PDB file of C-alpha atoms in Angstrom:
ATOM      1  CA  UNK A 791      17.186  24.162  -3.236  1.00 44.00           C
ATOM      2  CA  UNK A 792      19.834  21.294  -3.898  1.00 42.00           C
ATOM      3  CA  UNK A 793      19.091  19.040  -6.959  1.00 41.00           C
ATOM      4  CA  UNK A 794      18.737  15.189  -6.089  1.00 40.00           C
ATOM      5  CA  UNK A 795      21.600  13.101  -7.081  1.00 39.00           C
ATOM      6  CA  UNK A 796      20.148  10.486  -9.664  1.00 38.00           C
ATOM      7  CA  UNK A 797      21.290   6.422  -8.516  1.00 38.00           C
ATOM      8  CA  UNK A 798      23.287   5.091 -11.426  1.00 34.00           C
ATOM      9  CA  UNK A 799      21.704   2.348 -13.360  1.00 37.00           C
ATOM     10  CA  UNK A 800      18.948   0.890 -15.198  1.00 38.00           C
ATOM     11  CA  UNK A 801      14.857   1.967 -13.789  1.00 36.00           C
ATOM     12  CA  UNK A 802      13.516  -1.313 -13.305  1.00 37.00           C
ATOM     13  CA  UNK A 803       9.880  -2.135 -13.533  1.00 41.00           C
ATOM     14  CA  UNK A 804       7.738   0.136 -11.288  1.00 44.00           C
ATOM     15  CA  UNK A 805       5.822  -1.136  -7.987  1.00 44.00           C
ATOM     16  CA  UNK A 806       2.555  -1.484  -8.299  1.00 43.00           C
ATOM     17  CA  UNK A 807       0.413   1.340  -6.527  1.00 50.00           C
ATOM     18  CA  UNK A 808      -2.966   2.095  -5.316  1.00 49.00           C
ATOM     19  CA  UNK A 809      -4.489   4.913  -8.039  1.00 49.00           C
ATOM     20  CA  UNK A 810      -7.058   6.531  -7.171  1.00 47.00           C
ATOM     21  CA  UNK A 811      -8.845   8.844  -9.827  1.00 40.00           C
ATOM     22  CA  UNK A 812     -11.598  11.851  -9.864  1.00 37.00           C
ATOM     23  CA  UNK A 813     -12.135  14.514 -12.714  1.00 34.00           C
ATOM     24  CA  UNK A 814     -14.613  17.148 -12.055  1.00 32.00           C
ATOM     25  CA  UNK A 815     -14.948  20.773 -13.894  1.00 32.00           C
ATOM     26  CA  UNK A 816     -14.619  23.244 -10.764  1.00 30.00           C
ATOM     27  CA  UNK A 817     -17.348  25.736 -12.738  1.00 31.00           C
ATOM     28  CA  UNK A 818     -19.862  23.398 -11.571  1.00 32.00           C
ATOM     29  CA  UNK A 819     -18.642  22.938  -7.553  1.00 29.00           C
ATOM     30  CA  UNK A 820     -18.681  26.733  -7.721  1.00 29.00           C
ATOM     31  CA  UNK A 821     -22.013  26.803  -9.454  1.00 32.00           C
ATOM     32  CA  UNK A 822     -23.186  28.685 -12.476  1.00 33.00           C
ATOM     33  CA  UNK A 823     -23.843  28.205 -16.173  1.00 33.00           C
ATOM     34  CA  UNK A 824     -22.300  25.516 -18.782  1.00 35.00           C
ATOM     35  CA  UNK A 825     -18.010  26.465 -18.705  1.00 37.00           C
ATOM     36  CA  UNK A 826     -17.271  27.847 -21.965  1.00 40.00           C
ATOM     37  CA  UNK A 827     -14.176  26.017 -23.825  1.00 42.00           C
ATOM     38  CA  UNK A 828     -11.490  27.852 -21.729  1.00 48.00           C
ATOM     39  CA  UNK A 829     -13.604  27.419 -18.480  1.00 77.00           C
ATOM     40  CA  UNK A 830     -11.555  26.663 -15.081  1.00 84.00           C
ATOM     41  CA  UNK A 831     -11.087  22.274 -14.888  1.00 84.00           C
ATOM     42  CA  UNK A 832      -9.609  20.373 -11.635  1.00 90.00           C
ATOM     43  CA  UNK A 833      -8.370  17.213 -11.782  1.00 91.00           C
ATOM     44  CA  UNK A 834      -7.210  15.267  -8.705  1.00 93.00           C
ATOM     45  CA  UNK A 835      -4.840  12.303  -8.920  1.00 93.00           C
ATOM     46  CA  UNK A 836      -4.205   9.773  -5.472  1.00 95.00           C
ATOM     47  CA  UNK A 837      -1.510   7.246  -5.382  1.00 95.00           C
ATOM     48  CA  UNK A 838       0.604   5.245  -2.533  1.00 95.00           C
ATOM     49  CA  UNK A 839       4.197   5.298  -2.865  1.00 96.00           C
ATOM     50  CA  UNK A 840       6.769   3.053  -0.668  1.00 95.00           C
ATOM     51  CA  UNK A 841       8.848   6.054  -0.284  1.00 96.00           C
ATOM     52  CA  UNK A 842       9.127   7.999   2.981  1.00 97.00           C
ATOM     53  CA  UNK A 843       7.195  11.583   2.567  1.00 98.00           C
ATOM     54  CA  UNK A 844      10.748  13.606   3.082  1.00 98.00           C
ATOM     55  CA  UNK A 845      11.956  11.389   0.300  1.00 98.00           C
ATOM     56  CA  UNK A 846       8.783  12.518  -1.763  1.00 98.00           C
ATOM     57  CA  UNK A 847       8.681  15.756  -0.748  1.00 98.00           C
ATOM     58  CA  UNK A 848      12.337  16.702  -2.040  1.00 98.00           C
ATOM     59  CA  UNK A 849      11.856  15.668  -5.563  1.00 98.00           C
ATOM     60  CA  UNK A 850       8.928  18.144  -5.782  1.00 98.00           C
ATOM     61  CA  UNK A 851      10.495  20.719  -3.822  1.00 97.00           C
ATOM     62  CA  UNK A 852      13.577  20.134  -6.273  1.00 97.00           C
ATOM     63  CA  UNK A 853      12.107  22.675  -9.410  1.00 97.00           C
ATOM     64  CA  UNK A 854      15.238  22.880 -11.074  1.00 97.00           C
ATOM     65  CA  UNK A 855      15.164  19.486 -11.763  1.00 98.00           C
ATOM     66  CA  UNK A 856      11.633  19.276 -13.071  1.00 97.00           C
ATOM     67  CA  UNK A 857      12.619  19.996 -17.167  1.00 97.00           C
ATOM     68  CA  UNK A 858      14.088  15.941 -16.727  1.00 97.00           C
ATOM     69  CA  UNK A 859      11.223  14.320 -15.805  1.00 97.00           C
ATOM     70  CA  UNK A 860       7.777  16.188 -16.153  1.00 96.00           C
ATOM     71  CA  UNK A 861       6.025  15.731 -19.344  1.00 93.00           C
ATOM     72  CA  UNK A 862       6.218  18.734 -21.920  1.00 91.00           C
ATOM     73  CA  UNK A 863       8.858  20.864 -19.068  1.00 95.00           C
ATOM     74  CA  UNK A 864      11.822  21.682 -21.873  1.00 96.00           C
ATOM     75  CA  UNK A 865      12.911  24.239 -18.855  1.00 97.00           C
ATOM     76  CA  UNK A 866      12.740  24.997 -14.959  1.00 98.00           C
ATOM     77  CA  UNK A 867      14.400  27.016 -12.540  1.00 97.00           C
ATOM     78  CA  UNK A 868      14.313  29.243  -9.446  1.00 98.00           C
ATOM     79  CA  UNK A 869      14.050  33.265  -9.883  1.00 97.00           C
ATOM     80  CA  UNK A 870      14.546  33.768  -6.354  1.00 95.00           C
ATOM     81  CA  UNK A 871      12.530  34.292  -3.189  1.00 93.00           C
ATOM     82  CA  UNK A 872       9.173  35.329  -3.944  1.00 90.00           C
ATOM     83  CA  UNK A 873       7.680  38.702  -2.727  1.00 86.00           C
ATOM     84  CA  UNK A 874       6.655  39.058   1.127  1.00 83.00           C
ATOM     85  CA  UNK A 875       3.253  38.922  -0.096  1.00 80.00           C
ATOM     86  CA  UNK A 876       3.534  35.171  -0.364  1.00 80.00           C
ATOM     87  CA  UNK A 877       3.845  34.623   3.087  1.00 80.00           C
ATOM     88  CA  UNK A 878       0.081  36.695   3.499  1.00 80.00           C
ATOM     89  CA  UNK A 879      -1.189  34.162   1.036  1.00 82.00           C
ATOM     90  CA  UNK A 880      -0.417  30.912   2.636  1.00 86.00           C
ATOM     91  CA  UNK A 881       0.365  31.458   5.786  1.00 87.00           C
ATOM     92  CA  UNK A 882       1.034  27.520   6.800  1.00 91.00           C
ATOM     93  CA  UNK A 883       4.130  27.207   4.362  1.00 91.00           C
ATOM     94  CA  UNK A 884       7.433  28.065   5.191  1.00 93.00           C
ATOM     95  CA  UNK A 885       9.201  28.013   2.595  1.00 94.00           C
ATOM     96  CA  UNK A 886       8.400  30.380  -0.455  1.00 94.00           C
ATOM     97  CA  UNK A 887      10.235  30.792  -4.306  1.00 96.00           C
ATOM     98  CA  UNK A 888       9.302  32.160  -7.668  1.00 97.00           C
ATOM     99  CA  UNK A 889      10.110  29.700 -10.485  1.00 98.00           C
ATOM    100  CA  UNK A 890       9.995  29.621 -14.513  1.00 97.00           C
ATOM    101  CA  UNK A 891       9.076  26.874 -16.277  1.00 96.00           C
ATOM    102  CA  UNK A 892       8.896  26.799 -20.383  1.00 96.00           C
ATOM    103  CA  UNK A 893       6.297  24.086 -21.832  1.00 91.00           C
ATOM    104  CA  UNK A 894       5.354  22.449 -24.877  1.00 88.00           C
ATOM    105  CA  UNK A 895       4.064  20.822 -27.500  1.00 79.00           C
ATOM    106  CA  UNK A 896       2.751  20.326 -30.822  1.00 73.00           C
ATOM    107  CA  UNK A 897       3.361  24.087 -31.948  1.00 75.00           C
ATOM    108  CA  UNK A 898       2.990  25.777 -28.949  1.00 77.00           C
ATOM    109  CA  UNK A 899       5.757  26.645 -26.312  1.00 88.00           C
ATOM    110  CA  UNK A 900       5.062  29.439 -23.799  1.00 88.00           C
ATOM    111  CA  UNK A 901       6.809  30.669 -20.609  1.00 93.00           C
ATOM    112  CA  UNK A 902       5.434  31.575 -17.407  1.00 94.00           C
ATOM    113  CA  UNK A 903       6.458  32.506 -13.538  1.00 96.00           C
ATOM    114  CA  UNK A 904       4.765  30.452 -10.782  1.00 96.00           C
ATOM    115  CA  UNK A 905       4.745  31.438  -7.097  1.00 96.00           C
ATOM    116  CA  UNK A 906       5.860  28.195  -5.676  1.00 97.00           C
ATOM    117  CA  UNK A 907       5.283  28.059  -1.660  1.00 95.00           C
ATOM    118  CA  UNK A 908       6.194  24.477   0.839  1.00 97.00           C
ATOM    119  CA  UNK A 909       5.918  23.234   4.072  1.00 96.00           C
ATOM    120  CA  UNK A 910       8.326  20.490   4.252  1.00 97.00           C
ATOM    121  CA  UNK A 911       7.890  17.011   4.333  1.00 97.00           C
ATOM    122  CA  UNK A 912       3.749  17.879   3.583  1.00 98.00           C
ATOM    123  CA  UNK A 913       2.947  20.025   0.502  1.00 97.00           C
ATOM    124  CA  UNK A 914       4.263  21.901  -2.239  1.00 98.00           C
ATOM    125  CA  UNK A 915       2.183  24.406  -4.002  1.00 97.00           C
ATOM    126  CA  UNK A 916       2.744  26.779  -7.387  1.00 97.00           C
ATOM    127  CA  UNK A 917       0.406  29.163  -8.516  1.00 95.00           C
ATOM    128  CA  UNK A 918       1.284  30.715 -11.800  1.00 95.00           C
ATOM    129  CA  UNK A 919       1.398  34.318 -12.508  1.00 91.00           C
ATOM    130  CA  UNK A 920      -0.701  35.886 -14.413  1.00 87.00           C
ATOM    131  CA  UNK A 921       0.406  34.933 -18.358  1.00 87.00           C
ATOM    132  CA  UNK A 922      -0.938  34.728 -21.481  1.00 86.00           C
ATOM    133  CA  UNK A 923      -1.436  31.194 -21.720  1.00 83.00           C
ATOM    134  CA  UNK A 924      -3.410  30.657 -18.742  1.00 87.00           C
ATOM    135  CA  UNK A 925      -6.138  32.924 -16.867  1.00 89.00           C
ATOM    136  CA  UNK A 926      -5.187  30.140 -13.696  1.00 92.00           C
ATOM    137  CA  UNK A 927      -2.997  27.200 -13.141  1.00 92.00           C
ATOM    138  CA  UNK A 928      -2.503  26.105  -9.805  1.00 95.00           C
ATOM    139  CA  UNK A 929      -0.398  23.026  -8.533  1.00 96.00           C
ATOM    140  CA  UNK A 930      -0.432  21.038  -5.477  1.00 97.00           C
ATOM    141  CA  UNK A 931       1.558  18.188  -4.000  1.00 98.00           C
ATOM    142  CA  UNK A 932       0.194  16.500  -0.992  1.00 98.00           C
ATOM    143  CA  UNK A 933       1.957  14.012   1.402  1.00 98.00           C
ATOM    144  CA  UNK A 934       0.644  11.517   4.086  1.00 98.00           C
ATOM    145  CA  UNK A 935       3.004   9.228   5.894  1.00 96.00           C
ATOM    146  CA  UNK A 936       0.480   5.697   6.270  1.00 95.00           C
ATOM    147  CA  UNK A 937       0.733   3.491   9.307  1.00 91.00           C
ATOM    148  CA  UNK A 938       3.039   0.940   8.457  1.00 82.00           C
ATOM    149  CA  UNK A 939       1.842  -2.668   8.672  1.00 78.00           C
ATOM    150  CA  UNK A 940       3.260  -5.647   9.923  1.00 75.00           C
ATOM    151  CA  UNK A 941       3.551  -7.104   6.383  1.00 79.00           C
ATOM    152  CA  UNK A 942       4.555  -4.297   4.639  1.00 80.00           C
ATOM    153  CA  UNK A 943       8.844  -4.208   4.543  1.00 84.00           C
ATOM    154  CA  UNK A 944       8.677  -0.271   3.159  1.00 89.00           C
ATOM    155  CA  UNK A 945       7.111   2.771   4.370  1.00 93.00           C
ATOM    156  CA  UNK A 946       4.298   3.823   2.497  1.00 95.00           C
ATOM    157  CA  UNK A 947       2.984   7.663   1.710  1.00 97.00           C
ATOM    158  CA  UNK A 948      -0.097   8.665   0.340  1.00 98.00           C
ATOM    159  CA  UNK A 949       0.924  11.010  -2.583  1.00 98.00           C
ATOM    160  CA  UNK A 950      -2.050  13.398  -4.044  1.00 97.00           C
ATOM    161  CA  UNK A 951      -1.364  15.781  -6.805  1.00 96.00           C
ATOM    162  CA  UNK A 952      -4.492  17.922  -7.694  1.00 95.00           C
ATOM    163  CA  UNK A 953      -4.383  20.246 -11.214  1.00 93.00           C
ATOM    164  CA  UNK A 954      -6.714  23.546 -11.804  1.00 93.00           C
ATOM    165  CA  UNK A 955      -6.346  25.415 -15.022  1.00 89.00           C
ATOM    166  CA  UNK A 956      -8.111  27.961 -17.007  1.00 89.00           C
ATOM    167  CA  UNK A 957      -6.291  28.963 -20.296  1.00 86.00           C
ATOM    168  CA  UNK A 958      -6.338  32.556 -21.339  1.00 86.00           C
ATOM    169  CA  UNK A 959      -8.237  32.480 -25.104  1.00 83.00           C
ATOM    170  CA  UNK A 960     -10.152  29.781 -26.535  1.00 85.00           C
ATOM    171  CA  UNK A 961      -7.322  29.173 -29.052  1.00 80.00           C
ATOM    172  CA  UNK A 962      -5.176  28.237 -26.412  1.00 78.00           C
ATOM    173  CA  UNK A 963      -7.779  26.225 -24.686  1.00 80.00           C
ATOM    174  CA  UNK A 964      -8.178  24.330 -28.897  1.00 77.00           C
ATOM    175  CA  UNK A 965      -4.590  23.687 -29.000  1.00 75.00           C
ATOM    176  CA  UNK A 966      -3.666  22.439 -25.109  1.00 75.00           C
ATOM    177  CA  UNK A 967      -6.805  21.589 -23.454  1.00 71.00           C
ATOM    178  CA  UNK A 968      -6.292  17.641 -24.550  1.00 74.00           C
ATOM    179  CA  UNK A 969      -2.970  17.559 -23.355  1.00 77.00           C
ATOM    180  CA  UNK A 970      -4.166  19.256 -20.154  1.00 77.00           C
ATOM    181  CA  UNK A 971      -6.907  16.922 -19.287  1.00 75.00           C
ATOM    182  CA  UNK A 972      -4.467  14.163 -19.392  1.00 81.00           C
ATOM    183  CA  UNK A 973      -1.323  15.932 -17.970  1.00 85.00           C
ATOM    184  CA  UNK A 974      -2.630  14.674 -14.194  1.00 85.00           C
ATOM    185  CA  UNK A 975      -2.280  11.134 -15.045  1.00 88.00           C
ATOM    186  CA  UNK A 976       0.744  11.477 -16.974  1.00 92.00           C
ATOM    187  CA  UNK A 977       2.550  13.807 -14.003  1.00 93.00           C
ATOM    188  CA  UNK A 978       1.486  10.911 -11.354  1.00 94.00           C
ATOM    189  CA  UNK A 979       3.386   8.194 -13.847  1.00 95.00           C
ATOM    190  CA  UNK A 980       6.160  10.821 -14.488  1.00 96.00           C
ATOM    191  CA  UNK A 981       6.823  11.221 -10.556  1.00 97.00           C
ATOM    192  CA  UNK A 982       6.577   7.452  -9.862  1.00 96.00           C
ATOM    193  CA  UNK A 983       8.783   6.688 -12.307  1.00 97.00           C
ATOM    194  CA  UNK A 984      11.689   9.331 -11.071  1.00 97.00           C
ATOM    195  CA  UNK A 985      11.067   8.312  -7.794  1.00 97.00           C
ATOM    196  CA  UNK A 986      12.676   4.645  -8.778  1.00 96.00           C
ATOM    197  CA  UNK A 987      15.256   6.550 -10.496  1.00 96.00           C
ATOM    198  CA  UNK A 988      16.413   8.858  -7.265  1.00 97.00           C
ATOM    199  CA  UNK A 989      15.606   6.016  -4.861  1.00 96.00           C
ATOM    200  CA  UNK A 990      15.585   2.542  -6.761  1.00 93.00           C
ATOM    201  CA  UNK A 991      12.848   0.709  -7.252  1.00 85.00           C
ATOM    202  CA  UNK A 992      11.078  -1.119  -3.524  1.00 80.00           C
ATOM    203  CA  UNK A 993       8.592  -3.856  -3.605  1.00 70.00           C
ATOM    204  CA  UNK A 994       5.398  -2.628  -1.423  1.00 65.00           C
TER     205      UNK A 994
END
């Protein structure tokens, strides 16, 4: 993977952009009892970029570059290709890594290995590894090139980043689970704002 070159300069103000929010706990669209504290949560995150979707797509597919703009990411980087497995998993990507990324915040900072697969141009998915923060974290990056109208000067792609995590012990779930429930939000903000950095900023 090549890291994006950064445009030199100041970030001006960001675009505005469509948001589009849903939180839901994903205990309850599976069924079942009340989630205990460290129960599975999903949280889905919409917005419309005017950025072209291969544009989008490579600052996502970029993971070494993720420790300078993601929120609590002090580290990233690519193992290597992940196992042939991967491929029997998720059979539409084509393109398949295993990455490291080191997080955190107030007193906690953990490690873990995600198994990162991509279809270009359209989606980037991670699924971490079993770790003992989290009993599941899972990832997604979705991209949808819009029609473009006759009054709009810049493409426009719908960009929707969806977040599922479980955390391994309820004392993990007491420290990070109120960072967690607002990390969706805060990656959304995080990748508009590098966007403008990589690409400068567009009027819609």
């Amino acid at each position: 993977m090549h890291a994006v070159q950064l445009n030199k300069g100041w970030v001006t103000p960001r675009s505005p952009s469509v948001l589009r929010r849903t939180f839901f706990n994903l205990h309850h669209v599976l069924g079942g009892g009340p989630p205990s504290d460290h129960g599975t949560q999903r949280f889905k995150e919409k917005v419309v970029l005017p950025y072209t979707s291969e544009q989008l797509y490579a600052i996502v597919a970029d993971v070494d570059s993720y420790k300078e703009f993601l929120p609590y990411c002090l580290d990233s980087r690519v193992l290597g290709p992940s196992s042939p497995r991967a491929k029997q998993n998720d059979p539409e990507a084509t393109h398949f890594v295993d990455a490291e990324l080191v997080i955190g915040f107030s007193a906690l900072r953990e490690s873990y290995v995600s198994e990162v697969s991509m279809r270009p141009h359209e989606w980037v998915k991670a699924k971490a590894k079993p770790s003992p923060l989290f009993k599941g974290l899972e990832t997604a990056w979705h991209f949808r090139s819009l029609p473009k109208a006759s009054h709009i000067r810049t493409p426009q792609t719908e960009v929707t980043f969806t977040l599922a995590f479980a955390f391994s012990s309820p004392m993990y779930a007491a420290i990070a689970g109120q960072v967690f429930q607002k990390l969706s939000s805060r990656m959304i903000d995080a990748f508009e704002t590098r966007s403008q950095a990589v690409y400068g900023w567009r009027a819609p």
